[in-house]
Amino acid sequence: MTIRDREEALFARWKSQRMYASFVEDGVFDEAMWNRQSLHITFVLKDPHWPGGTGKLRDSLLVHDPHPNHWRTWNNIARWTQALLDGGTYQERFSLEERRAQLRRVSCLNLKKVGGGPRVSDRIVRDFARKDWSYIRDQLLLYTPDILVCCGPVVGRALSRDVFPRAGLPVRDWEEEDGWTCFYTRFPEKQRLTPVVCFRHPQGRACRAVWRTWFRQMREARALLLPSP
């Protein structure tokens, strides 16, 4: 079975067993491109801005522009993908095709699969993480990424306190660096520990100078945490 086949089976079971009226699918954007990467990256977010419906986020972002209020999220994730996989210099602007080309290389996972509005409370995110921990674990095991990037402080708290302990995945060796913290986990049958970087929310309102700093910090995380390409 392909990753997409296994995602679809997991999401069908997740939605049915949890009886969610709406469900937004995420995951690997482009399986062929994912398989070509020397390092596999999963960005973990709170929830999709997808009011009142069911959809496929990973497909939609490769065809349509993101919601007008959320271009920052996907532009910054594209930049962080470049920083982690390629290094290089900060790119001021991304065309639609450039953004899509970067997203095709990674996967994303929302802790709360039920779509919502532009804001969601930390309490609700962690409630969903606690209730859905086994499904979140199963989705991560489809990817066994080489690095996890938590997009916002509550995501790191939810994984380290609500999901991984219940899933039997270790949380160890906390480190603090300039602008981010990190812990390590180990996925079954994976020799290397996987760093889990607790970083900024990419939708955060900031000036370009701050976005440039975030890019530099992500590039430094790559140098500190991952093997040389």
mmCIF file of C-alpha atoms in Angstrom, residues 63-227:
data_model
loop_
_atom_site.group_PDB
_atom_site.id
_atom_site.type_symbol
_atom_site.label_atom_id
_atom_site.label_comp_id
_atom_site.label_asym_id
_atom_site.label_seq_id
_atom_site.Cartn_x
_atom_site.Cartn_y
_atom_site.Cartn_z
ATOM 1 C CA VAL A 63 -4.169 23.547 -6.390
ATOM 2 C CA HIS A 64 -5.654 26.607 -4.668
ATOM 3 C CA ASP A 65 -4.283 29.558 -2.788
ATOM 4 C CA PRO A 66 -4.591 29.236 1.000
ATOM 5 C CA HIS A 67 -7.250 31.234 2.821
ATOM 6 C CA PRO A 68 -6.447 34.956 2.365
ATOM 7 C CA ASN A 69 -5.744 35.311 6.087
ATOM 8 C CA HIS A 70 -3.344 32.358 6.189
ATOM 9 C CA TRP A 71 -0.773 32.943 3.477
ATOM 10 C CA ARG A 72 1.810 33.614 6.218
ATOM 11 C CA THR A 73 1.466 30.067 7.527
ATOM 12 C CA TRP A 74 2.284 28.362 4.257
ATOM 13 C CA ASN A 75 4.863 30.894 3.081
ATOM 14 C CA ASN A 76 6.772 30.480 6.333
ATOM 15 C CA ILE A 77 6.473 26.692 6.252
ATOM 16 C CA ALA A 78 7.862 26.803 2.712
ATOM 17 C CA ARG A 79 10.762 28.955 3.954
ATOM 18 C CA TRP A 80 11.433 26.630 6.893
ATOM 19 C CA THR A 81 11.398 23.655 4.534
ATOM 20 C CA GLN A 82 14.059 25.376 2.440
ATOM 21 C CA ALA A 83 16.097 26.176 5.575
ATOM 22 C CA LEU A 84 16.003 22.567 6.775
ATOM 23 C CA LEU A 85 16.555 20.813 3.455
ATOM 24 C CA ASP A 86 18.666 23.273 1.472
ATOM 25 C CA GLY A 87 19.929 26.030 3.748
ATOM 26 C CA GLY A 88 20.720 29.044 1.627
ATOM 27 C CA THR A 89 19.428 32.569 2.114
ATOM 28 C CA TYR A 90 16.076 33.972 3.113
ATOM 29 C CA GLN A 91 13.704 34.373 0.186
ATOM 30 C CA GLU A 92 11.649 37.551 0.482
ATOM 31 C CA ARG A 93 8.787 36.451 -1.741
ATOM 32 C CA PHE A 94 7.417 33.090 -2.828
ATOM 33 C CA SER A 95 5.419 32.621 -5.982
ATOM 34 C CA LEU A 96 2.579 30.105 -5.829
ATOM 35 C CA GLU A 97 4.674 27.581 -7.711
ATOM 36 C CA GLU A 98 7.703 28.095 -5.470
ATOM 37 C CA ARG A 99 5.571 27.601 -2.367
ATOM 38 C CA ARG A 100 3.964 24.489 -3.783
ATOM 39 C CA ALA A 101 7.346 23.086 -4.790
ATOM 40 C CA GLN A 102 8.548 23.308 -1.177
ATOM 41 C CA LEU A 103 5.332 21.871 0.295
ATOM 42 C CA ARG A 104 5.585 18.851 -2.000
ATOM 43 C CA ARG A 105 8.726 17.838 -0.080
ATOM 44 C CA VAL A 106 7.163 17.566 3.395
ATOM 45 C CA SER A 107 4.131 16.432 5.372
ATOM 46 C CA CYS A 108 1.866 18.263 7.789
ATOM 47 C CA LEU A 109 -0.324 17.017 10.614
ATOM 48 C CA ASN A 110 -3.041 18.923 12.474
ATOM 49 C CA LEU A 111 -3.694 17.712 16.013
ATOM 50 C CA LYS A 112 -7.341 18.750 15.693
ATOM 51 C CA LYS A 113 -8.742 17.454 12.418
ATOM 52 C CA VAL A 114 -12.096 19.195 12.791
ATOM 53 C CA GLY A 115 -11.859 22.419 10.813
ATOM 54 C CA GLY A 116 -12.478 25.728 12.507
ATOM 55 C CA GLY A 117 -11.987 29.451 12.326
ATOM 56 C CA PRO A 118 -8.858 31.583 12.530
ATOM 57 C CA ARG A 119 -8.343 30.974 16.260
ATOM 58 C CA VAL A 120 -8.642 28.016 18.584
ATOM 59 C CA SER A 121 -7.908 27.904 22.302
ATOM 60 C CA ASP A 122 -4.966 25.934 23.662
ATOM 61 C CA ARG A 123 -7.373 24.010 25.888
ATOM 62 C CA ILE A 124 -9.388 22.749 22.924
ATOM 63 C CA VAL A 125 -6.249 21.730 21.024
ATOM 64 C CA ARG A 126 -4.973 19.731 23.975
ATOM 65 C CA ASP A 127 -8.395 18.169 24.550
ATOM 66 C CA PHE A 128 -8.354 16.877 20.977
ATOM 67 C CA ALA A 129 -4.756 15.673 21.365
ATOM 68 C CA ARG A 130 -5.659 13.700 24.489
ATOM 69 C CA LYS A 131 -8.771 12.170 22.921
ATOM 70 C CA ASP A 132 -7.122 11.371 19.582
ATOM 71 C CA TRP A 133 -3.639 10.423 20.754
ATOM 72 C CA SER A 134 -3.751 6.911 19.273
ATOM 73 C CA TYR A 135 -4.722 8.204 15.824
ATOM 74 C CA ILE A 136 -2.056 10.921 15.959
ATOM 75 C CA ARG A 137 0.481 8.228 16.873
ATOM 76 C CA ASP A 138 -0.671 6.047 13.979
ATOM 77 C CA GLN A 139 -0.358 8.938 11.542
ATOM 78 C CA LEU A 140 3.161 9.749 12.723
ATOM 79 C CA LEU A 141 4.112 6.096 12.352
ATOM 80 C CA LEU A 142 3.154 6.296 8.677
ATOM 81 C CA TYR A 143 5.957 8.829 8.229
ATOM 82 C CA THR A 144 8.513 8.153 11.012
ATOM 83 C CA PRO A 145 9.976 11.576 10.191
ATOM 84 C CA ASP A 146 13.597 12.554 10.763
ATOM 85 C CA ILE A 147 12.479 15.813 12.355
ATOM 86 C CA LEU A 148 9.191 17.102 13.742
ATOM 87 C CA VAL A 149 8.536 20.845 13.821
ATOM 88 C CA CYS A 150 5.872 21.944 16.298
ATOM 89 C CA CYS A 151 4.240 25.098 14.965
ATOM 90 C CA GLY A 152 3.474 26.946 18.184
ATOM 91 C CA PRO A 153 4.098 26.325 21.903
ATOM 92 C CA VAL A 154 0.829 24.482 22.541
ATOM 93 C CA VAL A 155 1.711 21.910 19.871
ATOM 94 C CA GLY A 156 4.949 21.022 21.654
ATOM 95 C CA ARG A 157 3.108 20.759 24.972
ATOM 96 C CA ALA A 158 0.405 18.580 23.447
ATOM 97 C CA LEU A 159 2.898 16.142 21.903
ATOM 98 C CA SER A 160 5.212 15.941 24.919
ATOM 99 C CA ARG A 161 2.487 15.749 27.593
ATOM 100 C CA ASP A 162 -0.682 14.443 25.964
ATOM 101 C CA VAL A 163 0.306 12.245 23.005
ATOM 102 C CA PHE A 164 3.761 10.702 23.379
ATOM 103 C CA PRO A 165 3.413 9.477 27.001
ATOM 104 C CA ARG A 166 0.131 7.737 26.120
ATOM 105 C CA ALA A 167 1.650 6.357 22.905
ATOM 106 C CA GLY A 168 4.680 4.898 24.660
ATOM 107 C CA LEU A 169 7.037 7.217 22.755
ATOM 108 C CA PRO A 170 9.887 8.657 24.843
ATOM 109 C CA VAL A 171 10.270 12.353 25.625
ATOM 110 C CA ARG A 172 13.918 12.948 26.540
ATOM 111 C CA ASP A 173 16.937 15.235 26.474
ATOM 112 C CA TRP A 174 15.326 18.669 26.414
ATOM 113 C CA GLU A 175 17.542 21.378 24.917
ATOM 114 C CA GLU A 176 17.110 25.140 24.679
ATOM 115 C CA GLU A 177 18.610 27.169 21.862
ATOM 116 C CA ASP A 178 18.227 30.677 20.493
ATOM 117 C CA GLY A 179 14.515 31.059 19.784
ATOM 118 C CA TRP A 180 13.452 27.419 20.143
ATOM 119 C CA THR A 181 13.468 24.379 22.389
ATOM 120 C CA CYS A 182 13.794 20.744 21.444
ATOM 121 C CA PHE A 183 13.298 17.268 22.836
ATOM 122 C CA TYR A 184 13.909 13.852 21.300
ATOM 123 C CA THR A 185 11.743 10.822 20.731
ATOM 124 C CA ARG A 186 12.340 7.455 19.105
ATOM 125 C CA PHE A 187 10.011 5.832 16.617
ATOM 126 C CA PRO A 188 9.880 2.022 16.505
ATOM 127 C CA GLU A 189 12.440 0.418 14.173
ATOM 128 C CA LYS A 190 14.226 3.746 13.665
ATOM 129 C CA GLN A 191 17.839 3.788 14.789
ATOM 130 C CA ARG A 192 18.292 7.518 15.211
ATOM 131 C CA LEU A 193 16.469 9.618 17.757
ATOM 132 C CA THR A 194 14.045 12.083 16.168
ATOM 133 C CA PRO A 195 14.357 15.722 17.256
ATOM 134 C CA VAL A 196 11.085 17.500 17.994
ATOM 135 C CA VAL A 197 11.601 21.245 17.565
ATOM 136 C CA CYS A 198 9.165 23.460 19.467
ATOM 137 C CA PHE A 199 9.076 26.587 17.326
ATOM 138 C CA ARG A 200 6.950 29.578 16.435
ATOM 139 C CA HIS A 201 3.519 29.506 14.925
ATOM 140 C CA PRO A 202 4.108 30.355 11.251
ATOM 141 C CA GLN A 203 0.972 32.516 11.154
ATOM 142 C CA GLY A 204 2.404 34.845 13.809
ATOM 143 C CA ARG A 205 2.133 38.490 12.844
ATOM 144 C CA ALA A 206 5.620 39.886 12.467
ATOM 145 C CA CYS A 207 7.707 42.051 10.206
ATOM 146 C CA ARG A 208 9.986 40.668 7.514
ATOM 147 C CA ALA A 209 13.018 41.140 9.751
ATOM 148 C CA VAL A 210 11.474 38.725 12.266
ATOM 149 C CA TRP A 211 10.588 36.215 9.535
ATOM 150 C CA ARG A 212 14.201 36.439 8.415
ATOM 151 C CA THR A 213 15.298 35.640 12.001
ATOM 152 C CA TRP A 214 12.967 32.625 12.086
ATOM 153 C CA PHE A 215 14.521 31.366 8.855
ATOM 154 C CA ARG A 216 18.013 31.718 10.331
ATOM 155 C CA GLN A 217 16.961 29.892 13.509
ATOM 156 C CA MET A 218 15.500 27.033 11.508
ATOM 157 C CA ARG A 219 18.665 26.790 9.435
ATOM 158 C CA GLU A 220 20.696 26.667 12.671
ATOM 159 C CA ALA A 221 18.399 23.926 13.995
ATOM 160 C CA ARG A 222 19.242 21.889 10.909
ATOM 161 C CA ALA A 223 22.967 22.301 11.517
ATOM 162 C CA LEU A 224 22.708 21.381 15.210
ATOM 163 C CA LEU A 225 20.225 18.531 15.111
ATOM 164 C CA LEU A 226 20.503 16.646 11.861
ATOM 165 C CA PRO A 227 23.303 14.803 10.076
#
